[in-house]
């Protein structure tokens, strides 16, 4: 789930290029970042991350997050008790699950989003409360 300026809280796969996602502002507040590219692709391995704010996210192992100290980290390198940035304060990683999805499953899709000007936005299983990083297609 993500928070859009145009439609409120929606599933990320329903978003379209041009919509705006809730993101942190450089001054400590909140702002909006525009989706400039969005793709849905097959994926067969996911990591389910459970956080102290009762939120969770299913991501691919290479998905990038930002630790509370500002450093980027791939999901596969996260450890229990790592502290990340949440929409309403710091959150702690409480549980990590490896999930293998069958390639013919409707849930075996990853949504790849690229945003500008901010390359970060909030997402979550229930609400947009975990800071996550978008994908930079040029990298």
Short mmCIF file of N, CA and C in Angstrom, two decimals:
data_model
loop_
_atom_site.label_atom_id
_atom_site.label_comp_id
_atom_site.label_asym_id
_atom_site.label_seq_id
_atom_site.Cartn_x
_atom_site.Cartn_y
_atom_site.Cartn_z
N UNK A 1 0.85 -1.18 0.00
CA UNK A 1 0.00 0.00 0.00
C UNK A 1 0.89 1.24 0.00
N UNK A 2 0.46 2.24 -0.73
CA UNK A 2 1.13 3.53 -0.76
C UNK A 2 0.08 4.62 -0.63
N UNK A 3 0.50 5.81 -0.24
CA UNK A 3 -0.40 6.95 -0.13
C UNK A 3 -0.20 7.85 -1.33
N UNK A 4 -1.24 7.99 -2.15
CA UNK A 4 -1.16 8.85 -3.33
C UNK A 4 -1.87 10.16 -3.07
N UNK A 5 -1.39 11.19 -3.71
CA UNK A 5 -2.01 12.51 -3.62
C UNK A 5 -3.38 12.49 -4.30
N UNK A 6 -3.48 11.70 -5.36
CA UNK A 6 -4.67 11.71 -6.20
C UNK A 6 -5.80 10.81 -5.69
N UNK A 7 -5.47 9.66 -5.07
CA UNK A 7 -6.51 8.69 -4.73
C UNK A 7 -6.46 8.17 -3.31
N UNK A 8 -5.58 8.70 -2.48
CA UNK A 8 -5.47 8.21 -1.11
C UNK A 8 -4.64 6.94 -1.05
N UNK A 9 -4.91 6.07 -0.08
CA UNK A 9 -4.15 4.84 0.10
C UNK A 9 -4.65 3.78 -0.88
N UNK A 10 -3.70 3.27 -1.69
CA UNK A 10 -4.04 2.28 -2.73
C UNK A 10 -2.93 1.24 -2.81
N UNK A 11 -3.21 0.12 -3.49
CA UNK A 11 -2.17 -0.87 -3.76
C UNK A 11 -1.22 -0.30 -4.80
N UNK A 12 0.06 -0.50 -4.60
CA UNK A 12 1.06 0.12 -5.48
C UNK A 12 0.89 -0.34 -6.93
N UNK A 13 0.46 -1.58 -7.15
CA UNK A 13 0.31 -2.06 -8.53
C UNK A 13 -0.81 -1.36 -9.27
N UNK A 14 -1.68 -0.64 -8.56
CA UNK A 14 -2.76 0.11 -9.23
C UNK A 14 -2.32 1.52 -9.62
N UNK A 15 -1.11 1.92 -9.21
CA UNK A 15 -0.63 3.27 -9.51
C UNK A 15 -0.25 3.40 -10.99
N UNK A 16 -0.21 4.63 -11.45
CA UNK A 16 0.18 4.91 -12.83
C UNK A 16 1.21 6.03 -12.86
N UNK A 17 1.94 6.08 -13.96
CA UNK A 17 2.92 7.16 -14.15
C UNK A 17 2.18 8.49 -14.05
N UNK A 18 2.80 9.42 -13.33
CA UNK A 18 2.21 10.74 -13.14
C UNK A 18 1.58 10.93 -11.78
N UNK A 19 1.21 9.84 -11.11
CA UNK A 19 0.66 9.96 -9.76
C UNK A 19 1.77 10.31 -8.79
N UNK A 20 1.38 10.85 -7.65
CA UNK A 20 2.34 11.29 -6.63
C UNK A 20 2.23 10.41 -5.39
N UNK A 21 3.39 10.03 -4.84
CA UNK A 21 3.46 9.22 -3.63
C UNK A 21 3.98 10.05 -2.47
N UNK A 22 3.49 9.75 -1.27
CA UNK A 22 3.93 10.45 -0.07
C UNK A 22 5.40 10.11 0.20
N UNK A 23 6.19 11.14 0.46
CA UNK A 23 7.62 10.96 0.73
C UNK A 23 8.05 11.95 1.80
N UNK A 24 9.22 11.73 2.38
CA UNK A 24 9.72 12.69 3.36
C UNK A 24 10.23 13.94 2.65
N UNK A 25 10.11 15.07 3.32
CA UNK A 25 10.67 16.32 2.80
C UNK A 25 12.02 16.53 3.46
N UNK A 26 12.90 17.23 2.80
CA UNK A 26 14.24 17.49 3.33
C UNK A 26 14.23 18.23 4.65
N UNK A 27 13.17 18.94 4.95
CA UNK A 27 13.10 19.74 6.16
C UNK A 27 12.53 18.98 7.36
N UNK A 28 12.26 17.69 7.15
CA UNK A 28 11.72 16.89 8.25
C UNK A 28 10.22 16.69 8.16
N UNK A 29 9.56 17.38 7.25
CA UNK A 29 8.13 17.19 7.07
C UNK A 29 7.85 16.13 6.01
N UNK A 30 6.74 16.30 5.32
CA UNK A 30 6.37 15.38 4.26
C UNK A 30 6.09 16.13 2.97
N UNK A 31 6.23 15.42 1.87
CA UNK A 31 6.02 16.01 0.55
C UNK A 31 5.45 14.93 -0.37
N UNK A 32 5.53 15.18 -1.67
CA UNK A 32 5.07 14.23 -2.69
C UNK A 32 6.16 14.05 -3.73
N UNK A 33 6.29 12.84 -4.24
CA UNK A 33 7.21 12.55 -5.33
C UNK A 33 6.41 11.91 -6.46
N UNK A 34 6.76 12.23 -7.69
CA UNK A 34 5.98 11.79 -8.86
C UNK A 34 6.53 10.49 -9.44
N UNK A 35 5.64 9.56 -9.74
CA UNK A 35 6.03 8.32 -10.41
C UNK A 35 6.37 8.65 -11.86
N UNK A 36 7.59 8.33 -12.27
CA UNK A 36 8.01 8.57 -13.65
C UNK A 36 8.10 7.27 -14.45
N UNK A 37 8.13 6.13 -13.75
CA UNK A 37 8.15 4.84 -14.43
C UNK A 37 7.63 3.78 -13.46
N UNK A 38 6.85 2.85 -13.98
CA UNK A 38 6.30 1.79 -13.16
C UNK A 38 6.20 0.53 -14.02
N UNK A 39 6.72 -0.58 -13.51
CA UNK A 39 6.67 -1.86 -14.21
C UNK A 39 6.26 -2.94 -13.23
N UNK A 40 5.53 -3.92 -13.72
CA UNK A 40 5.19 -5.10 -12.94
C UNK A 40 5.88 -6.27 -13.61
N UNK A 41 6.69 -6.98 -12.85
CA UNK A 41 7.48 -8.09 -13.40
C UNK A 41 7.31 -9.33 -12.53
N UNK A 42 7.62 -10.48 -13.11
CA UNK A 42 7.61 -11.73 -12.35
C UNK A 42 8.82 -11.75 -11.41
N UNK A 43 8.62 -12.35 -10.26
CA UNK A 43 9.72 -12.56 -9.30
C UNK A 43 9.41 -13.85 -8.56
N UNK A 44 10.42 -14.58 -8.18
CA UNK A 44 10.17 -15.85 -7.50
C UNK A 44 10.64 -15.89 -6.06
N UNK A 45 11.33 -14.88 -5.60
CA UNK A 45 11.80 -14.87 -4.21
C UNK A 45 11.50 -13.52 -3.58
N UNK A 46 10.87 -13.58 -2.43
CA UNK A 46 10.55 -12.37 -1.68
C UNK A 46 11.00 -12.53 -0.24
N UNK A 47 11.20 -11.41 0.41
CA UNK A 47 11.48 -11.37 1.84
C UNK A 47 10.34 -10.59 2.48
N UNK A 48 9.72 -11.16 3.50
CA UNK A 48 8.67 -10.46 4.24
C UNK A 48 9.30 -9.89 5.49
N UNK A 49 9.23 -8.57 5.61
CA UNK A 49 9.81 -7.85 6.74
C UNK A 49 8.68 -7.39 7.67
N UNK A 50 8.82 -7.67 8.96
CA UNK A 50 7.83 -7.27 9.96
C UNK A 50 8.47 -6.21 10.85
N UNK A 51 7.75 -5.11 11.07
CA UNK A 51 8.30 -3.97 11.80
C UNK A 51 7.57 -3.73 13.12
N UNK A 52 8.20 -2.94 13.98
CA UNK A 52 7.67 -2.65 15.32
C UNK A 52 6.39 -1.83 15.29
N UNK A 53 6.05 -1.23 14.16
CA UNK A 53 4.81 -0.45 14.08
C UNK A 53 3.65 -1.31 13.57
N UNK A 54 3.79 -2.64 13.67
CA UNK A 54 2.78 -3.61 13.24
C UNK A 54 2.59 -3.62 11.72
N UNK A 55 3.53 -3.09 11.00
CA UNK A 55 3.49 -3.06 9.54
C UNK A 55 4.42 -4.13 8.99
N UNK A 56 4.19 -4.53 7.74
CA UNK A 56 5.09 -5.46 7.07
C UNK A 56 5.19 -5.08 5.60
N UNK A 57 6.22 -5.59 4.96
CA UNK A 57 6.42 -5.37 3.53
C UNK A 57 6.99 -6.65 2.92
N UNK A 58 6.51 -7.01 1.74
CA UNK A 58 7.08 -8.10 0.95
C UNK A 58 7.91 -7.47 -0.15
N UNK A 59 9.20 -7.76 -0.16
CA UNK A 59 10.11 -7.14 -1.13
C UNK A 59 11.05 -8.20 -1.69
N UNK A 60 11.69 -7.88 -2.80
CA UNK A 60 12.72 -8.76 -3.33
C UNK A 60 14.00 -8.54 -2.51
N UNK A 61 14.91 -9.51 -2.52
CA UNK A 61 16.12 -9.39 -1.69
C UNK A 61 16.97 -8.16 -1.98
N UNK A 62 16.92 -7.64 -3.19
CA UNK A 62 17.75 -6.49 -3.54
C UNK A 62 17.08 -5.14 -3.30
N UNK A 63 15.86 -5.15 -2.78
CA UNK A 63 15.14 -3.90 -2.51
C UNK A 63 15.92 -3.07 -1.50
N UNK A 64 15.97 -1.76 -1.72
CA UNK A 64 16.78 -0.87 -0.87
C UNK A 64 15.91 -0.15 0.16
N UNK A 65 16.41 -0.13 1.38
CA UNK A 65 15.81 0.63 2.47
C UNK A 65 16.83 1.62 2.98
N UNK A 66 16.38 2.55 3.83
CA UNK A 66 17.28 3.50 4.46
C UNK A 66 17.25 3.28 5.97
N UNK A 67 18.42 3.01 6.53
CA UNK A 67 18.51 2.86 7.98
C UNK A 67 18.34 4.23 8.64
N UNK A 68 18.07 4.23 9.93
CA UNK A 68 17.83 5.47 10.67
C UNK A 68 19.01 6.43 10.60
N UNK A 69 20.24 5.90 10.40
CA UNK A 69 21.41 6.78 10.30
C UNK A 69 21.58 7.35 8.88
N UNK A 70 20.64 7.02 7.97
CA UNK A 70 20.69 7.55 6.62
C UNK A 70 21.38 6.66 5.60
N UNK A 71 21.98 5.56 6.04
CA UNK A 71 22.70 4.71 5.10
C UNK A 71 21.75 3.74 4.40
N UNK A 72 21.97 3.51 3.10
CA UNK A 72 21.13 2.57 2.35
C UNK A 72 21.55 1.13 2.64
N UNK A 73 20.58 0.21 2.56
CA UNK A 73 20.87 -1.20 2.79
C UNK A 73 19.87 -2.04 2.00
N UNK A 74 20.36 -3.12 1.40
CA UNK A 74 19.48 -4.04 0.67
C UNK A 74 18.73 -4.92 1.67
N UNK A 75 17.53 -5.31 1.31
CA UNK A 75 16.70 -6.12 2.19
C UNK A 75 17.41 -7.39 2.64
N UNK A 76 18.16 -8.02 1.75
CA UNK A 76 18.86 -9.27 2.09
C UNK A 76 19.94 -9.08 3.15
N UNK A 77 20.35 -7.85 3.41
CA UNK A 77 21.39 -7.58 4.41
C UNK A 77 20.82 -7.05 5.73
N UNK A 78 19.52 -6.85 5.79
CA UNK A 78 18.91 -6.38 7.03
C UNK A 78 19.02 -7.44 8.11
N UNK A 79 19.11 -6.99 9.35
CA UNK A 79 19.20 -7.87 10.51
C UNK A 79 18.10 -7.50 11.51
N UNK A 80 17.71 -8.47 12.31
CA UNK A 80 16.75 -8.18 13.37
C UNK A 80 17.27 -7.05 14.23
N UNK A 81 16.38 -6.21 14.66
CA UNK A 81 16.66 -5.03 15.48
C UNK A 81 17.27 -3.87 14.71
N UNK A 82 17.46 -4.00 13.38
CA UNK A 82 17.88 -2.83 12.61
C UNK A 82 16.81 -1.75 12.76
N UNK A 83 17.25 -0.52 12.83
CA UNK A 83 16.34 0.60 13.00
C UNK A 83 16.22 1.33 11.67
N UNK A 84 14.97 1.47 11.19
CA UNK A 84 14.69 2.13 9.93
C UNK A 84 13.83 3.36 10.17
N UNK A 85 13.55 4.06 9.10
CA UNK A 85 12.74 5.27 9.19
C UNK A 85 11.30 4.94 8.86
N UNK A 86 10.41 5.31 9.77
CA UNK A 86 8.98 5.17 9.56
C UNK A 86 8.36 6.54 9.34
N UNK A 87 7.17 6.55 8.88
CA UNK A 87 6.49 7.83 8.60
C UNK A 87 6.28 8.64 9.88
N UNK A 88 6.10 7.95 10.99
CA UNK A 88 5.81 8.65 12.25
C UNK A 88 6.90 8.45 13.29
N UNK A 89 8.11 8.15 12.85
CA UNK A 89 9.23 7.95 13.76
C UNK A 89 10.01 6.71 13.37
N UNK A 90 11.01 6.42 14.15
CA UNK A 90 11.85 5.25 13.87
C UNK A 90 11.10 3.96 14.14
N UNK A 91 11.41 2.93 13.35
CA UNK A 91 10.81 1.62 13.52
C UNK A 91 11.91 0.57 13.55
N UNK A 92 11.64 -0.55 14.21
CA UNK A 92 12.62 -1.61 14.36
C UNK A 92 12.16 -2.84 13.58
N UNK A 93 13.10 -3.50 12.95
CA UNK A 93 12.81 -4.74 12.25
C UNK A 93 12.67 -5.86 13.28
N UNK A 94 11.50 -6.49 13.32
CA UNK A 94 11.19 -7.49 14.35
C UNK A 94 11.27 -8.93 13.85
N UNK A 95 10.99 -9.16 12.56
CA UNK A 95 10.99 -10.52 12.04
C UNK A 95 11.26 -10.48 10.54
N UNK A 96 11.99 -11.50 10.05
CA UNK A 96 12.32 -11.61 8.63
C UNK A 96 11.93 -13.01 8.17
N UNK A 97 11.17 -13.09 7.08
CA UNK A 97 10.79 -14.38 6.51
C UNK A 97 11.23 -14.43 5.05
N UNK A 98 11.77 -15.55 4.62
CA UNK A 98 12.05 -15.77 3.20
C UNK A 98 10.82 -16.45 2.61
N UNK A 99 10.32 -15.89 1.50
CA UNK A 99 9.11 -16.41 0.89
C UNK A 99 9.41 -16.76 -0.56
N UNK A 100 9.19 -17.99 -0.94
CA UNK A 100 9.34 -18.39 -2.34
C UNK A 100 7.96 -18.48 -2.95
N UNK A 101 7.73 -17.78 -4.01
CA UNK A 101 6.43 -17.80 -4.68
C UNK A 101 6.52 -18.63 -5.95
N UNK A 102 5.48 -19.34 -6.26
CA UNK A 102 5.44 -20.10 -7.51
C UNK A 102 5.29 -19.11 -8.66
N UNK A 103 5.96 -19.37 -9.77
CA UNK A 103 5.96 -18.42 -10.88
C UNK A 103 4.59 -18.25 -11.52
N UNK A 104 3.66 -19.19 -11.30
CA UNK A 104 2.33 -19.03 -11.87
C UNK A 104 1.36 -18.39 -10.89
N UNK A 105 1.84 -18.00 -9.73
CA UNK A 105 1.01 -17.36 -8.72
C UNK A 105 0.78 -15.90 -9.05
N UNK A 106 -0.43 -15.43 -8.78
CA UNK A 106 -0.74 -14.01 -9.02
C UNK A 106 0.05 -13.11 -8.08
N UNK A 107 0.52 -13.65 -6.96
CA UNK A 107 1.27 -12.85 -6.00
C UNK A 107 2.76 -12.81 -6.33
N UNK A 108 3.19 -13.53 -7.36
CA UNK A 108 4.61 -13.60 -7.69
C UNK A 108 5.01 -12.46 -8.62
N UNK A 109 4.56 -11.27 -8.32
CA UNK A 109 4.85 -10.10 -9.13
C UNK A 109 5.53 -9.06 -8.25
N UNK A 110 6.54 -8.44 -8.81
CA UNK A 110 7.14 -7.32 -8.09
C UNK A 110 6.82 -6.05 -8.88
N UNK A 111 6.57 -5.00 -8.15
CA UNK A 111 6.27 -3.71 -8.74
C UNK A 111 7.53 -2.87 -8.64
N UNK A 112 8.02 -2.42 -9.78
CA UNK A 112 9.22 -1.61 -9.83
C UNK A 112 8.80 -0.18 -10.14
N UNK A 113 9.14 0.74 -9.22
CA UNK A 113 8.72 2.13 -9.33
C UNK A 113 9.95 3.03 -9.34
N UNK A 114 9.91 4.05 -10.18
CA UNK A 114 10.94 5.09 -10.15
C UNK A 114 10.24 6.43 -10.00
N UNK A 115 10.71 7.23 -9.04
CA UNK A 115 10.07 8.51 -8.72
C UNK A 115 11.06 9.66 -8.81
N UNK A 116 10.52 10.85 -9.02
CA UNK A 116 11.31 12.09 -9.01
C UNK A 116 10.45 13.20 -8.40
N UNK A 117 10.98 14.15 -7.68
CA UNK A 117 12.40 14.34 -7.45
C UNK A 117 12.96 13.48 -6.32
N UNK A 118 12.11 13.05 -5.37
CA UNK A 118 12.60 12.21 -4.29
C UNK A 118 12.61 10.76 -4.76
N UNK A 119 13.64 10.01 -4.39
CA UNK A 119 13.73 8.61 -4.76
C UNK A 119 13.29 7.69 -3.62
N UNK A 120 12.59 8.24 -2.65
CA UNK A 120 12.08 7.47 -1.53
C UNK A 120 10.60 7.76 -1.37
N UNK A 121 9.87 6.78 -0.85
CA UNK A 121 8.46 6.97 -0.56
C UNK A 121 8.07 6.01 0.56
N UNK A 122 6.88 6.23 1.13
CA UNK A 122 6.40 5.38 2.21
C UNK A 122 5.49 4.29 1.65
N UNK A 123 5.63 3.07 2.20
CA UNK A 123 4.81 1.93 1.77
C UNK A 123 4.59 1.01 2.95
N UNK A 124 3.69 0.06 2.79
CA UNK A 124 3.44 -0.94 3.82
C UNK A 124 2.34 -1.89 3.39
N UNK A 125 2.17 -2.96 4.13
CA UNK A 125 1.13 -3.94 3.81
C UNK A 125 -0.25 -3.36 4.07
N UNK A 126 -0.39 -2.58 5.15
CA UNK A 126 -1.68 -2.00 5.53
C UNK A 126 -1.77 -0.51 5.26
N UNK A 127 -0.68 0.20 5.46
CA UNK A 127 -0.66 1.66 5.29
C UNK A 127 0.75 2.08 4.90
N UNK A 128 0.87 3.27 4.37
CA UNK A 128 2.16 3.78 3.89
C UNK A 128 2.95 4.36 5.05
N UNK A 129 3.67 3.49 5.80
CA UNK A 129 4.37 3.95 7.00
C UNK A 129 5.84 3.55 7.07
N UNK A 130 6.36 2.83 6.09
CA UNK A 130 7.77 2.41 6.09
C UNK A 130 8.48 3.09 4.93
N UNK A 131 9.58 3.79 5.23
CA UNK A 131 10.32 4.47 4.17
C UNK A 131 11.06 3.43 3.34
N UNK A 132 10.84 3.50 2.04
CA UNK A 132 11.49 2.57 1.12
C UNK A 132 12.04 3.37 -0.06
N UNK A 133 12.96 2.77 -0.77
CA UNK A 133 13.64 3.44 -1.87
C UNK A 133 13.09 2.93 -3.19
N UNK A 134 12.97 3.82 -4.16
CA UNK A 134 12.52 3.40 -5.48
C UNK A 134 13.67 2.80 -6.27
N UNK A 135 13.37 2.34 -7.47
CA UNK A 135 14.37 1.75 -8.34
C UNK A 135 14.83 2.80 -9.33
N UNK A 136 16.13 2.94 -9.48
CA UNK A 136 16.69 3.87 -10.47
C UNK A 136 17.00 3.07 -11.71
N UNK A 137 16.23 3.25 -12.77
CA UNK A 137 16.37 2.45 -13.97
C UNK A 137 17.70 2.66 -14.68
N UNK A 138 18.33 3.79 -14.45
CA UNK A 138 19.61 4.07 -15.12
C UNK A 138 20.79 3.38 -14.46
N UNK A 139 20.57 2.80 -13.26
CA UNK A 139 21.70 2.19 -12.54
C UNK A 139 21.88 0.74 -12.88
#
